[in-house]
mmCIF file of C-alpha atoms in Angstrom:
data_model
loop_
_atom_site.group_PDB
_atom_site.id
_atom_site.type_symbol
_atom_site.label_atom_id
_atom_site.label_comp_id
_atom_site.label_asym_id
_atom_site.label_seq_id
_atom_site.Cartn_x
_atom_site.Cartn_y
_atom_site.Cartn_z
ATOM 1 C CA MET A 1 -0.111 0.039 -0.204
ATOM 2 C CA LEU A 2 1.142 3.459 -0.878
ATOM 3 C CA LYS A 3 2.234 5.556 2.359
ATOM 4 C CA THR A 4 2.429 9.266 2.067
ATOM 5 C CA THR A 5 5.136 11.147 4.049
ATOM 6 C CA ASN A 6 2.799 13.384 6.015
ATOM 7 C CA LYS A 7 -1.050 13.455 6.368
ATOM 8 C CA VAL A 8 -1.700 16.660 4.267
ATOM 9 C CA THR A 9 -0.126 15.002 1.273
ATOM 10 C CA ALA A 10 -2.847 14.294 -1.420
ATOM 11 C CA LEU A 11 -2.868 10.534 -2.187
ATOM 12 C CA HIS A 12 -2.667 11.330 -5.973
ATOM 13 C CA SER A 13 0.619 13.610 -5.575
ATOM 14 C CA ALA A 14 2.114 10.417 -3.951
ATOM 15 C CA VAL A 15 1.074 8.117 -6.770
ATOM 16 C CA LYS A 16 2.504 10.749 -9.331
ATOM 17 C CA GLU A 17 5.887 11.106 -7.492
ATOM 18 C CA SER A 18 6.126 7.083 -7.221
ATOM 19 C CA ILE A 19 5.531 6.865 -10.980
ATOM 20 C CA VAL A 20 8.042 9.558 -11.543
ATOM 21 C CA GLN A 21 10.727 8.058 -9.502
ATOM 22 C CA MET A 22 10.131 4.819 -11.189
ATOM 23 C CA ILE A 23 10.587 6.502 -14.738
ATOM 24 C CA LYS A 24 13.638 8.302 -13.610
ATOM 25 C CA ASN A 25 15.008 4.818 -12.033
ATOM 26 C CA GLY A 26 14.608 3.400 -15.453
ATOM 27 C CA ASP A 27 11.642 0.952 -14.551
ATOM 28 C CA TYR A 28 9.674 2.420 -17.293
ATOM 29 C CA GLN A 29 11.665 3.164 -20.505
ATOM 30 C CA PRO A 30 10.709 5.846 -22.964
ATOM 31 C CA ASN A 31 7.804 4.856 -25.557
ATOM 32 C CA THR A 32 7.069 1.854 -23.431
ATOM 33 C CA LYS A 33 3.320 1.268 -22.148
ATOM 34 C CA LEU A 34 2.463 1.968 -18.628
ATOM 35 C CA PRO A 35 0.234 -0.450 -16.509
ATOM 36 C CA THR A 36 -3.311 0.226 -16.916
ATOM 37 C CA GLU A 37 -5.332 2.382 -14.201
ATOM 38 C CA ALA A 38 -6.749 -0.794 -12.761
ATOM 39 C CA GLU A 39 -3.148 -2.158 -12.340
ATOM 40 C CA PHE A 40 -1.978 1.002 -10.623
ATOM 41 C CA CYS A 41 -4.993 0.870 -8.386
ATOM 42 C CA LYS A 42 -4.216 -2.590 -7.366
ATOM 43 C CA SER A 43 -0.572 -2.158 -6.832
ATOM 44 C CA PHE A 44 -0.904 1.291 -4.955
ATOM 45 C CA GLU A 45 -4.248 0.302 -3.202
ATOM 46 C CA VAL A 46 -6.039 3.579 -4.355
ATOM 47 C CA SER A 47 -9.122 4.357 -6.320
ATOM 48 C CA ARG A 48 -9.239 4.794 -9.943
ATOM 49 C CA THR A 49 -9.726 8.439 -9.451
ATOM 50 C CA THR A 50 -6.683 8.872 -7.515
ATOM 51 C CA VAL A 51 -4.765 7.270 -10.307
ATOM 52 C CA ARG A 52 -6.486 8.927 -13.269
ATOM 53 C CA THR A 53 -5.611 12.494 -11.495
ATOM 54 C CA ALA A 54 -2.079 11.525 -11.083
ATOM 55 C CA LEU A 55 -1.747 10.384 -14.773
ATOM 56 C CA GLN A 56 -3.348 13.589 -15.892
ATOM 57 C CA GLN A 57 -0.694 15.481 -13.927
ATOM 58 C CA LEU A 58 1.954 13.370 -15.353
ATOM 59 C CA THR A 59 0.681 14.199 -18.921
ATOM 60 C CA VAL A 60 0.610 17.919 -18.184
ATOM 61 C CA GLU A 61 4.074 17.873 -16.950
ATOM 62 C CA GLY A 62 5.318 15.730 -19.841
ATOM 63 C CA TYR A 63 6.254 12.537 -18.407
ATOM 64 C CA VAL A 64 3.717 10.619 -20.124
ATOM 65 C CA TYR A 65 1.681 10.781 -23.320
ATOM 66 C CA ARG A 66 -1.571 9.100 -24.062
ATOM 67 C CA ILE A 67 -2.716 7.523 -27.351
ATOM 68 C CA GLN A 68 -6.379 7.090 -27.557
ATOM 69 C CA GLY A 69 -7.605 3.426 -27.512
ATOM 70 C CA LYS A 70 -4.053 2.131 -26.880
ATOM 71 C CA GLY A 71 -3.133 3.448 -23.177
ATOM 72 C CA THR A 72 -0.286 5.645 -21.644
ATOM 73 C CA PHE A 73 3.187 5.607 -22.607
ATOM 74 C CA VAL A 74 6.367 7.184 -21.186
ATOM 75 C CA SER A 75 7.538 10.086 -22.986
ATOM 76 C CA GLU A 76 11.206 10.759 -24.218
ATOM 77 C CA ASN A 77 13.730 11.869 -21.613
ATOM 78 C CA LYS A 78 13.442 15.676 -21.159
ATOM 79 C CA VAL A 79 16.311 17.676 -22.411
ATOM 80 C CA ARG A 80 18.540 19.061 -19.526
ATOM 81 C CA GLN A 81 19.184 22.725 -19.591
ATOM 82 C CA THR A 82 22.055 23.515 -17.148
ATOM 83 C CA LEU A 83 22.067 27.030 -15.480
ATOM 84 C CA THR A 84 25.660 27.688 -14.262
ATOM 85 C CA SER A 85 27.939 30.655 -13.842
ATOM 86 C CA THR A 86 29.795 29.332 -17.304
ATOM 87 C CA VAL A 87 28.001 30.032 -20.390
ATOM 88 C CA GLU A 88 27.667 26.892 -22.567
ATOM 89 C CA ASN A 89 25.708 27.123 -25.870
ATOM 90 C CA PHE A 90 22.611 25.194 -26.722
ATOM 91 C CA SER A 91 24.237 22.817 -29.089
ATOM 92 C CA ASP A 92 27.016 21.935 -26.893
ATOM 93 C CA GLN A 93 24.526 20.953 -23.971
ATOM 94 C CA VAL A 94 22.333 18.995 -26.153
ATOM 95 C CA MET A 95 25.019 17.027 -28.041
ATOM 96 C CA MET A 96 26.673 16.113 -24.593
ATOM 97 C CA GLN A 97 23.125 14.260 -23.920
ATOM 98 C CA GLY A 98 23.742 12.424 -27.217
ATOM 99 C CA LYS A 99 21.037 14.272 -28.942
ATOM 100 C CA ASN A 100 20.884 16.205 -32.315
ATOM 101 C CA PRO A 101 20.652 20.017 -32.264
ATOM 102 C CA SER A 102 19.499 22.044 -34.956
ATOM 103 C CA THR A 103 18.292 25.754 -35.192
ATOM 104 C CA LYS A 104 15.788 27.542 -37.776
ATOM 105 C CA VAL A 105 15.872 31.220 -38.379
ATOM 106 C CA LEU A 106 12.108 32.271 -38.854
ATOM 107 C CA GLY A 107 12.887 35.754 -39.429
ATOM 108 C CA LEU A 108 15.678 38.636 -39.329
ATOM 109 C CA THR A 109 14.341 42.036 -39.770
ATOM 110 C CA VAL A 110 15.358 45.650 -38.777
ATOM 111 C CA ILE A 111 12.655 47.442 -36.731
ATOM 112 C CA GLU A 112 12.417 50.690 -35.218
ATOM 113 C CA ALA A 113 13.067 51.017 -31.195
ATOM 114 C CA ASN A 114 9.856 51.365 -29.406
ATOM 115 C CA ALA A 115 9.945 53.040 -25.985
ATOM 116 C CA SER A 116 10.855 49.687 -24.024
ATOM 117 C CA LEU A 117 13.548 48.506 -26.433
ATOM 118 C CA ALA A 118 15.034 51.939 -26.506
ATOM 119 C CA LYS A 119 15.417 52.182 -22.662
ATOM 120 C CA ARG A 120 17.021 48.715 -22.494
ATOM 121 C CA PHE A 121 19.548 49.544 -25.126
ATOM 122 C CA ASP A 122 20.121 53.153 -24.200
ATOM 123 C CA LEU A 123 18.820 54.333 -27.605
ATOM 124 C CA ASP A 124 16.606 56.750 -28.910
ATOM 125 C CA ILE A 125 12.981 55.833 -29.971
ATOM 126 C CA GLY A 126 12.929 55.078 -33.840
ATOM 127 C CA ASP A 127 16.783 53.806 -33.699
ATOM 128 C CA PRO A 128 17.180 50.695 -35.703
ATOM 129 C CA ILE A 129 17.248 47.317 -33.911
ATOM 130 C CA ASN A 130 17.891 43.813 -35.377
ATOM 131 C CA LYS A 131 14.969 41.607 -34.444
ATOM 132 C CA LEU A 132 15.806 37.721 -34.929
ATOM 133 C CA VAL A 133 13.244 35.104 -34.572
ATOM 134 C CA ARG A 134 14.509 31.412 -34.025
ATOM 135 C CA VAL A 135 13.305 28.001 -33.195
ATOM 136 C CA ARG A 136 15.668 25.407 -31.718
ATOM 137 C CA TYR A 137 15.101 21.664 -32.301
ATOM 138 C CA VAL A 138 16.353 18.620 -30.475
ATOM 139 C CA ASP A 139 16.142 15.540 -32.738
ATOM 140 C CA SER A 140 13.783 17.279 -35.030
ATOM 141 C CA VAL A 141 11.330 18.164 -32.197
ATOM 142 C CA PRO A 142 10.897 22.091 -31.404
ATOM 143 C CA LEU A 143 12.155 22.700 -27.865
ATOM 144 C CA GLN A 144 12.634 26.616 -27.929
ATOM 145 C CA TYR A 145 10.944 29.458 -29.464
ATOM 146 C CA GLU A 146 13.262 32.773 -29.033
ATOM 147 C CA VAL A 147 12.845 36.411 -30.158
ATOM 148 C CA ALA A 148 16.023 38.354 -29.799
ATOM 149 C CA TYR A 149 16.918 41.930 -30.235
ATOM 150 C CA LEU A 150 20.259 43.620 -31.062
ATOM 151 C CA PRO A 151 21.143 47.140 -31.475
ATOM 152 C CA TRP A 152 21.731 47.727 -35.257
ATOM 153 C CA HIS A 153 24.754 50.031 -34.770
ATOM 154 C CA LYS A 154 26.590 47.221 -33.105
ATOM 155 C CA THR A 155 25.483 44.299 -35.309
ATOM 156 C CA PRO A 156 25.076 45.733 -38.784
ATOM 157 C CA GLY A 157 24.831 43.232 -41.747
ATOM 158 C CA LEU A 158 23.824 40.348 -39.312
ATOM 159 C CA ASP A 159 23.427 37.203 -41.392
ATOM 160 C CA MET A 160 20.416 35.240 -41.207
ATOM 161 C CA LYS A 161 22.400 31.778 -42.197
ATOM 162 C CA ALA A 162 25.003 32.750 -39.474
ATOM 163 C CA CYS A 163 22.261 33.259 -36.998
ATOM 164 C CA GLU A 164 21.632 29.178 -37.072
ATOM 165 C CA THR A 165 24.652 28.861 -35.050
ATOM 166 C CA SER A 166 25.666 30.155 -31.498
ATOM 167 C CA LEU A 167 24.733 33.889 -31.166
ATOM 168 C CA PHE A 168 27.215 34.587 -28.653
ATOM 169 C CA ARG A 169 30.125 33.013 -31.039
ATOM 170 C CA LEU A 170 28.789 35.033 -33.726
ATOM 171 C CA LEU A 171 28.951 38.209 -31.910
ATOM 172 C CA LYS A 172 32.428 37.734 -30.948
ATOM 173 C CA ASN A 173 33.827 36.447 -34.584
ATOM 174 C CA GLN A 174 31.945 38.830 -36.647
ATOM 175 C CA PHE A 175 31.373 42.063 -34.482
ATOM 176 C CA ASN A 176 34.246 41.611 -31.995
ATOM 177 C CA LEU A 177 31.578 41.858 -29.306
ATOM 178 C CA LYS A 178 32.513 39.865 -26.060
ATOM 179 C CA VAL A 179 29.829 38.765 -23.739
ATOM 180 C CA LEU A 180 30.677 39.429 -20.181
ATOM 181 C CA LYS A 181 27.506 38.059 -18.453
ATOM 182 C CA THR A 182 23.695 37.323 -18.825
ATOM 183 C CA ILE A 183 21.092 38.116 -16.304
ATOM 184 C CA GLU A 184 18.167 35.991 -16.679
ATOM 185 C CA HIS A 185 14.593 35.741 -15.266
ATOM 186 C CA LEU A 186 12.905 32.398 -15.472
ATOM 187 C CA GLU A 187 9.253 31.803 -14.762
ATOM 188 C CA LEU A 188 6.188 29.687 -15.835
ATOM 189 C CA ALA A 189 3.956 30.703 -18.730
ATOM 190 C CA LEU A 190 1.008 29.165 -20.845
ATOM 191 C CA ALA A 191 1.530 29.040 -24.602
ATOM 192 C CA ASP A 192 -0.429 31.323 -26.545
ATOM 193 C CA GLU A 193 -1.578 30.463 -30.178
ATOM 194 C CA SER A 194 1.708 31.951 -31.631
ATOM 195 C CA ILE A 195 3.964 30.134 -29.311
ATOM 196 C CA ALA A 196 2.171 26.837 -29.509
ATOM 197 C CA GLU A 197 2.177 26.824 -33.299
ATOM 198 C CA LYS A 198 6.025 27.344 -33.196
ATOM 199 C CA LEU A 199 6.591 24.824 -30.556
ATOM 200 C CA GLU A 200 3.978 22.357 -32.011
ATOM 201 C CA ILE A 201 1.926 21.975 -28.816
ATOM 202 C CA PRO A 202 -1.712 22.589 -27.891
ATOM 203 C CA ASN A 203 -2.768 26.150 -27.200
ATOM 204 C CA GLY A 204 -2.324 26.854 -23.420
ATOM 205 C CA SER A 205 0.390 24.238 -22.581
ATOM 206 C CA PRO A 206 2.647 25.012 -19.867
ATOM 207 C CA CYS A 207 6.117 26.360 -20.870
ATOM 208 C CA PHE A 208 9.004 27.949 -19.071
ATOM 209 C CA SER A 209 9.584 31.579 -20.121
ATOM 210 C CA LEU A 210 13.172 33.040 -20.032
ATOM 211 C CA GLU A 211 14.015 36.616 -20.310
ATOM 212 C CA THR A 212 17.743 37.539 -20.941
ATOM 213 C CA HIS A 213 19.679 40.620 -20.949
ATOM 214 C CA THR A 214 23.253 39.970 -22.268
ATOM 215 C CA TYR A 215 25.754 42.554 -21.166
ATOM 216 C CA GLU A 216 29.282 43.093 -23.070
ATOM 217 C CA VAL A 217 32.418 43.995 -21.314
ATOM 218 C CA ASP A 218 31.459 47.762 -21.249
ATOM 219 C CA GLN A 219 28.426 46.833 -19.210
ATOM 220 C CA SER A 220 26.023 48.024 -22.045
ATOM 221 C CA VAL A 221 23.232 45.627 -23.045
ATOM 222 C CA ILE A 222 24.018 43.924 -26.474
ATOM 223 C CA GLU A 223 21.217 41.557 -26.773
ATOM 224 C CA TYR A 224 17.583 41.183 -25.040
ATOM 225 C CA SER A 225 15.855 38.123 -25.695
ATOM 226 C CA LYS A 226 12.357 36.050 -24.624
ATOM 227 C CA THR A 227 12.803 32.410 -24.858
ATOM 228 C CA TYR A 228 10.048 29.927 -24.500
ATOM 229 C CA PHE A 229 10.733 26.332 -23.680
ATOM 230 C CA ARG A 230 8.300 23.525 -24.003
ATOM 231 C CA GLY A 231 7.520 22.417 -20.505
ATOM 232 C CA ASP A 232 7.016 18.814 -21.459
ATOM 233 C CA ARG A 233 10.543 18.516 -22.987
ATOM 234 C CA SER A 234 12.545 20.709 -20.804
ATOM 235 C CA HIS A 235 14.412 19.942 -17.578
ATOM 236 C CA PHE A 236 16.397 22.724 -15.613
ATOM 237 C CA VAL A 237 19.426 21.960 -13.528
ATOM 238 C CA ILE A 238 20.782 24.896 -11.525
ATOM 239 C CA GLU A 239 24.418 24.634 -10.335
ATOM 240 C CA ARG A 240 25.859 26.788 -7.675
ATOM 241 C CA ASN A 241 29.676 26.493 -6.838
ATOM 242 C CA TYR A 242 30.716 27.808 -3.189
ATOM 243 C CA GLU A 243 34.465 28.191 -2.490
#
């Protein structure tokens, strides 16, 4: 019988966490079928409603997926995104996990700075800014949808094809701009129609939203971006080092 660690822990949460742990331990491999609701009811000694609620949460969180008439299956392992004091580009992180990264540029245009962008880059309203829109894939599945802005006077002639590679590396090699640091804000968000279309997920799906300000060595902002990560395919690891 399933035992919860304290009396206020909901049974369905305990069931969910038990299944998550079995998935992480490798008891259930990716794309294999999970036991039926009835089988889970018997093994955990809980009601069908409890099991169904747990499986619904696991579906929303991306651990499992359902095929009508066939059952519930284990999702592919989530892509680990490591947040550390050392910048590693997207491709390096993905390849280290044995997966194949790729980037598609959806658009590269020059726009006029509005009040918000002018303030971020210390520009005048109406000054030119490069707007870069990209989708990043892992094993041909969309993982990130990113909209980035860069001041045109520092990045003139930004090339669309070159933007399929590491943007920070491109800034250094083409424009001699060295990134000093980034300040990032991570929060939860729900995909609107546009984001859902780019990431090939249902409208309203949970995502991670990452807002980034990138600074060069003179402390000026060289890039501002908003990136949406699929919640069902992303796993963040935060590493802190203490001397």
